[in-house]
Amino acid sequence: TTLLKVADLDDEFAELVLGEHSEDFDLIPADKLQSAIRRITLAQKAVPVLCGSALKNRGVQPLMDAVIMYLPAPNERSYEFLQWYKDDLCALAFKVLHDKCRGPLVFIRVYSGSLKPQSAVYNINKSCTERMSRLLLPFADQQIEIPSLMPGNIALTVGLKQSATGDTIVSSKSSAVAAARRAGRDAGGDNRSSSDIESLLLAGVEIPDPVFFCTIEPPSMAKQQDLDNALSCLQREDPSLKVKLDPDTGQTILCGMGELHIEIIHDRIKREYGIETYLGPLQIAYRETILNAAQATDILDKTVGDKRHFVTVELEVRPRVVERATTKPTIEYAASVTEVLSEELQGAVENGIANSCVQGPLLGFPVQNIDVTVQLLTVHPNTSHTMVSACVSRCIQKALKKAGIQVLEPLMNLEITVSEDHLSAALADLAQRRGSIKEIQSRQDNRVVVATVPLAETMGYSTVLRSLTSGSATFTLELATYQALNSQEQNVLLQRRMGLV
């Protein structure tokens, strides 16, 4: 059966099967079959499957042999971006480990060019130059120092202080700019500037926005610095973990992808860094948006020492309908504003707008999907850019309040795999959680329920589902979108946040 399946997918092997070896398939040379499987694998028509048990060391060697026999060598892959780099270095930092003695160890995979110890490299994501001290080849818990790293190979680098999981590493900033220009010409556009280097980033890691957050505190203030260092290391290893400081309370906020994610981070801080920490109650990362367009004006007139800071700003906010939610506002300027807008002043204005959208006026959650038009801007010559940002930020808050705020909650895609016996119990529970069933599929002896459910209704869901199905069901959750809360749910949420219920 396997031979015929391979023959269906590869013409060259089909001729062999139907021709000289049609009478006896056993006479087909093994290398001919292996060559055919390799061609099919490289063409991505099929995937070879091998069985084994790592625990009992069964099938590991055949798997390693299959990797060599069937998978492509680095020079057999053609990545579009490589032609832009020519023979310059292009590599991906795909994992970060923290060693107590050597500091951060960054796993690098080289796609083009070569890497040598004691060399400077440029990180496109972080826009910084770093110096690498050593290259190590890892063998389980042992590392062997190597003199260079060629395309297709993986090694540990020592000395990269800022590079994190998913970053793109090149030889220099000028190399990245040159590659961006080549990419621009290939796309039929003008030469690109260094600000367009984003197009050259490797795939890296796609990181969704965090949906849960909670406060994290050390056992004493003396341990705060140690906790900050631990969280800094963990963020480099895991880009889906976000840490921020609450500007009102000064507390450290931990933002993650789910209950289990935050629990694991909590456990790692204890095991790996020896710090006992206290977590606050888990909360949902809501968003805010506006219902209507609104205009606002603000004047800042302040004298500090012998300097008078004077700013007048008038702007409009409008709701924007887009498929993908974005917390980055789109900013436009009236013609009269553009005439007097220097690069530094524009930076101050946009900083003020961005700062005010980080915390919405209703519950302090990020504001998404808004357009802002700056209609009037008057700035006294001695006014500092900090004062301009402050005035713009205050004006945006005024406009947002006038526009009417709508709270949005994260809506999750949920997929439950459950036996027929427990299907009705799982569906009944889902209905109580404001769940919406999209479809129910059959998968062998099980049923697969595809649904959407608000994140707020999934607290402790794994325990409940395990109990309902005698531990036989499994589920996956991922962020789908943000949906508006109805007025009743929004009022309940507001009252809960104010401690009234």
mmCIF file of C-alpha atoms in Angstrom, residues 60-255:
data_model
loop_
_atom_site.group_PDB
_atom_site.id
_atom_site.type_symbol
_atom_site.label_atom_id
_atom_site.label_comp_id
_atom_site.label_asym_id
_atom_site.label_seq_id
_atom_site.Cartn_x
_atom_site.Cartn_y
_atom_site.Cartn_z
ATOM 1 C CA VAL A 60 14.978 7.527 17.889
ATOM 2 C CA GLN A 61 17.813 6.410 15.578
ATOM 3 C CA PRO A 62 15.496 5.732 12.560
ATOM 4 C CA LEU A 63 14.003 9.208 13.142
ATOM 5 C CA MET A 64 17.457 10.829 13.034
ATOM 6 C CA ASP A 65 18.297 8.864 9.875
ATOM 7 C CA ALA A 66 14.993 9.973 8.308
ATOM 8 C CA VAL A 67 15.792 13.650 9.039
ATOM 9 C CA ILE A 68 19.040 13.259 7.069
ATOM 10 C CA MET A 69 17.479 11.190 4.253
ATOM 11 C CA TYR A 70 14.254 13.108 3.634
ATOM 12 C CA LEU A 71 14.465 16.701 4.848
ATOM 13 C CA PRO A 72 16.097 19.479 2.776
ATOM 14 C CA ALA A 73 19.606 20.776 3.424
ATOM 15 C CA PRO A 74 19.845 24.564 4.009
ATOM 16 C CA ASN A 75 21.118 25.161 0.449
ATOM 17 C CA GLU A 76 18.068 23.327 -0.957
ATOM 18 C CA ARG A 77 15.628 25.822 0.573
ATOM 19 C CA SER A 78 14.900 29.083 -1.221
ATOM 20 C CA TYR A 79 13.789 31.910 1.065
ATOM 21 C CA GLU A 80 12.805 35.126 -0.707
ATOM 22 C CA PHE A 81 14.532 37.344 1.867
ATOM 23 C CA LEU A 82 17.955 35.702 1.351
ATOM 24 C CA GLN A 83 18.412 37.324 -2.069
ATOM 25 C CA TRP A 84 18.232 40.747 -0.378
ATOM 26 C CA TYR A 85 21.051 39.921 2.041
ATOM 27 C CA LYS A 86 23.315 38.385 -0.663
ATOM 28 C CA ASP A 87 26.027 36.671 1.443
ATOM 29 C CA ASP A 88 25.592 38.903 4.496
ATOM 30 C CA LEU A 89 24.574 37.474 7.863
ATOM 31 C CA CYS A 90 20.860 36.856 8.483
ATOM 32 C CA ALA A 91 19.943 34.800 11.558
ATOM 33 C CA LEU A 92 17.051 34.214 13.952
ATOM 34 C CA ALA A 93 17.275 34.242 17.757
ATOM 35 C CA PHE A 94 14.649 31.596 18.517
ATOM 36 C CA LYS A 95 15.197 30.779 22.193
ATOM 37 C CA VAL A 96 16.785 32.379 25.265
ATOM 38 C CA LEU A 97 18.115 30.590 28.356
ATOM 39 C CA HIS A 98 19.542 32.244 31.454
ATOM 40 C CA ASP A 99 22.693 30.714 32.912
ATOM 41 C CA LYS A 100 23.652 31.813 36.428
ATOM 42 C CA CYS A 101 27.336 32.069 35.501
ATOM 43 C CA ARG A 102 27.308 33.179 31.852
ATOM 44 C CA GLY A 103 24.123 35.242 31.790
ATOM 45 C CA PRO A 104 21.697 35.014 28.852
ATOM 46 C CA LEU A 105 22.441 32.263 26.302
ATOM 47 C CA VAL A 106 20.725 32.959 22.979
ATOM 48 C CA PHE A 107 20.005 30.139 20.516
ATOM 49 C CA ILE A 108 20.713 31.352 16.961
ATOM 50 C CA ARG A 109 19.808 29.748 13.625
ATOM 51 C CA VAL A 110 21.813 31.101 10.660
ATOM 52 C CA TYR A 111 20.024 31.472 7.310
ATOM 53 C CA SER A 112 22.766 33.220 5.324
ATOM 54 C CA GLY A 113 26.332 34.469 5.852
ATOM 55 C CA SER A 114 28.377 33.265 8.794
ATOM 56 C CA LEU A 115 28.811 34.052 12.470
ATOM 57 C CA LYS A 116 32.113 34.253 14.367
ATOM 58 C CA PRO A 117 32.926 34.797 18.069
ATOM 59 C CA GLN A 118 34.092 38.254 19.232
ATOM 60 C CA SER A 119 32.035 39.950 16.499
ATOM 61 C CA ALA A 120 29.499 42.775 16.570
ATOM 62 C CA VAL A 121 25.991 42.067 15.240
ATOM 63 C CA TYR A 122 22.902 44.256 14.705
ATOM 64 C CA ASN A 123 19.469 43.375 16.130
ATOM 65 C CA ILE A 124 16.776 44.741 13.773
ATOM 66 C CA ASN A 125 13.888 44.307 16.267
ATOM 67 C CA LYS A 126 15.680 46.188 19.055
ATOM 68 C CA SER A 127 17.561 48.627 16.720
ATOM 69 C CA CYS A 128 20.796 48.036 18.601
ATOM 70 C CA THR A 129 24.316 46.716 18.036
ATOM 71 C CA GLU A 130 25.535 43.948 20.350
ATOM 72 C CA ARG A 131 28.851 42.144 20.744
ATOM 73 C CA MET A 132 28.979 38.380 20.856
ATOM 74 C CA SER A 133 31.801 36.855 22.908
ATOM 75 C CA ARG A 134 31.558 33.090 22.311
ATOM 76 C CA LEU A 135 29.778 30.509 20.133
ATOM 77 C CA LEU A 136 28.827 27.180 21.718
ATOM 78 C CA LEU A 137 27.472 23.970 20.216
ATOM 79 C CA PRO A 138 25.053 22.400 22.726
ATOM 80 C CA PHE A 139 25.053 18.641 23.355
ATOM 81 C CA ALA A 140 22.420 18.040 26.059
ATOM 82 C CA ASP A 141 23.905 19.745 29.166
ATOM 83 C CA GLN A 142 27.401 20.091 27.658
ATOM 84 C CA GLN A 143 28.560 22.900 25.376
ATOM 85 C CA ILE A 144 31.527 22.817 23.000
ATOM 86 C CA GLU A 145 33.120 26.078 21.862
ATOM 87 C CA ILE A 146 33.195 26.501 18.062
ATOM 88 C CA PRO A 147 35.083 28.975 15.809
ATOM 89 C CA SER A 148 32.244 29.803 13.365
ATOM 90 C CA LEU A 149 28.641 29.048 12.413
ATOM 91 C CA MET A 150 27.544 28.450 8.816
ATOM 92 C CA PRO A 151 24.043 28.610 7.174
ATOM 93 C CA GLY A 152 21.551 26.013 8.409
ATOM 94 C CA ASN A 153 23.321 25.477 11.716
ATOM 95 C CA ILE A 154 22.194 26.227 15.261
ATOM 96 C CA ALA A 155 24.400 27.359 18.151
ATOM 97 C CA LEU A 156 24.316 29.107 21.513
ATOM 98 C CA THR A 157 25.718 32.628 21.667
ATOM 99 C CA VAL A 158 27.172 34.225 24.801
ATOM 100 C CA GLY A 159 27.266 37.994 25.295
ATOM 101 C CA LEU A 160 24.027 39.187 23.634
ATOM 102 C CA LYS A 161 22.454 41.333 26.356
ATOM 103 C CA GLN A 162 19.272 42.604 24.667
ATOM 104 C CA SER A 163 18.335 40.018 22.025
ATOM 105 C CA ALA A 164 15.131 38.128 22.834
ATOM 106 C CA THR A 165 13.100 35.232 21.417
ATOM 107 C CA GLY A 166 12.004 35.969 17.835
ATOM 108 C CA ASP A 167 14.571 38.705 17.036
ATOM 109 C CA THR A 168 16.324 38.998 13.650
ATOM 110 C CA ILE A 169 20.124 39.300 13.784
ATOM 111 C CA VAL A 170 22.225 40.758 10.901
ATOM 112 C CA SER A 171 25.839 41.851 10.544
ATOM 113 C CA SER A 172 25.289 45.637 10.784
ATOM 114 C CA LYS A 173 22.731 48.406 10.432
ATOM 115 C CA SER A 174 24.141 49.341 7.004
ATOM 116 C CA SER A 175 23.662 45.713 5.901
ATOM 117 C CA ALA A 176 19.995 45.880 6.959
ATOM 118 C CA VAL A 177 19.479 49.209 5.154
ATOM 119 C CA ALA A 178 21.100 47.840 1.971
ATOM 120 C CA ALA A 179 18.862 44.742 2.136
ATOM 121 C CA ALA A 180 15.796 46.983 2.637
ATOM 122 C CA ARG A 181 16.714 48.936 -0.499
ATOM 123 C CA ARG A 182 17.068 45.717 -2.523
ATOM 124 C CA ALA A 183 13.698 44.523 -1.199
ATOM 125 C CA GLY A 184 12.160 47.884 -2.174
ATOM 126 C CA ARG A 185 13.499 47.601 -5.722
ATOM 127 C CA ASP A 186 12.228 44.013 -6.013
ATOM 128 C CA ALA A 187 8.782 45.178 -4.919
ATOM 129 C CA GLY A 188 8.869 47.893 -7.584
ATOM 130 C CA GLY A 189 8.982 50.716 -5.053
ATOM 131 C CA ASP A 190 11.478 53.440 -4.337
ATOM 132 C CA ASN A 191 14.585 52.837 -2.266
ATOM 133 C CA ARG A 192 13.594 52.216 1.324
ATOM 134 C CA SER A 193 14.878 54.090 4.323
ATOM 135 C CA SER A 194 16.033 52.551 7.580
ATOM 136 C CA SER A 195 12.510 53.060 8.992
ATOM 137 C CA ASP A 196 11.233 50.414 6.540
ATOM 138 C CA ILE A 197 13.515 47.668 7.798
ATOM 139 C CA GLU A 198 10.505 45.927 9.404
ATOM 140 C CA SER A 199 9.855 44.203 6.060
ATOM 141 C CA LEU A 200 13.112 42.287 6.525
ATOM 142 C CA LEU A 201 12.247 40.711 9.857
ATOM 143 C CA LEU A 202 12.191 36.927 9.948
ATOM 144 C CA ALA A 203 8.943 35.267 10.959
ATOM 145 C CA GLY A 204 10.032 35.112 14.595
ATOM 146 C CA VAL A 205 7.210 34.415 17.045
ATOM 147 C CA GLU A 206 3.645 35.650 16.570
ATOM 148 C CA ILE A 207 2.614 37.008 19.951
ATOM 149 C CA PRO A 208 -1.073 37.666 20.671
ATOM 150 C CA ASP A 209 -2.005 40.352 23.180
ATOM 151 C CA PRO A 210 -2.212 39.152 26.814
ATOM 152 C CA VAL A 211 -5.761 38.503 28.023
ATOM 153 C CA PHE A 212 -5.225 37.973 31.778
ATOM 154 C CA PHE A 213 -3.390 40.127 34.288
ATOM 155 C CA CYS A 214 -2.737 40.237 38.023
ATOM 156 C CA THR A 215 -0.500 42.024 40.502
ATOM 157 C CA ILE A 216 2.694 40.326 41.681
ATOM 158 C CA GLU A 217 4.505 41.307 44.876
ATOM 159 C CA PRO A 218 7.716 40.113 46.568
ATOM 160 C CA PRO A 219 7.690 39.009 50.239
ATOM 161 C CA SER A 220 9.507 42.239 51.193
ATOM 162 C CA MET A 221 10.733 45.456 49.542
ATOM 163 C CA ALA A 222 14.308 44.135 49.861
ATOM 164 C CA LYS A 223 13.418 41.461 47.284
ATOM 165 C CA GLN A 224 11.833 43.880 44.753
ATOM 166 C CA GLN A 225 15.076 44.327 42.768
ATOM 167 C CA ASP A 226 15.565 40.536 42.578
ATOM 168 C CA LEU A 227 11.965 40.120 41.372
ATOM 169 C CA ASP A 228 12.434 42.833 38.711
ATOM 170 C CA ASN A 229 15.567 41.050 37.455
ATOM 171 C CA ALA A 230 13.767 37.680 37.370
ATOM 172 C CA LEU A 231 10.824 39.155 35.429
ATOM 173 C CA SER A 232 13.214 40.867 32.990
ATOM 174 C CA CYS A 233 14.912 37.501 32.277
ATOM 175 C CA LEU A 234 11.582 35.677 31.904
ATOM 176 C CA GLN A 235 10.261 38.292 29.444
ATOM 177 C CA ARG A 236 13.275 37.749 27.184
ATOM 178 C CA GLU A 237 12.677 34.016 27.210
ATOM 179 C CA ASP A 238 8.906 34.325 26.757
ATOM 180 C CA PRO A 239 7.742 37.330 24.672
ATOM 181 C CA SER A 240 4.066 36.491 25.381
ATOM 182 C CA LEU A 241 4.678 37.530 29.013
ATOM 183 C CA LYS A 242 4.288 41.265 29.603
ATOM 184 C CA VAL A 243 5.261 43.113 32.778
ATOM 185 C CA LYS A 244 4.247 46.695 33.509
ATOM 186 C CA LEU A 245 4.009 49.114 36.420
ATOM 187 C CA ASP A 246 0.630 50.450 37.535
ATOM 188 C CA PRO A 247 1.127 54.257 37.457
ATOM 189 C CA ASP A 248 -1.494 54.814 40.198
ATOM 190 C CA THR A 249 -0.494 52.202 42.771
ATOM 191 C CA GLY A 250 3.149 51.516 41.796
ATOM 192 C CA GLN A 251 2.398 47.765 41.795
ATOM 193 C CA THR A 252 3.994 45.370 39.305
ATOM 194 C CA ILE A 253 1.423 43.899 36.889
ATOM 195 C CA LEU A 254 1.916 40.491 35.286
ATOM 196 C CA CYS A 255 0.097 40.046 31.933
#
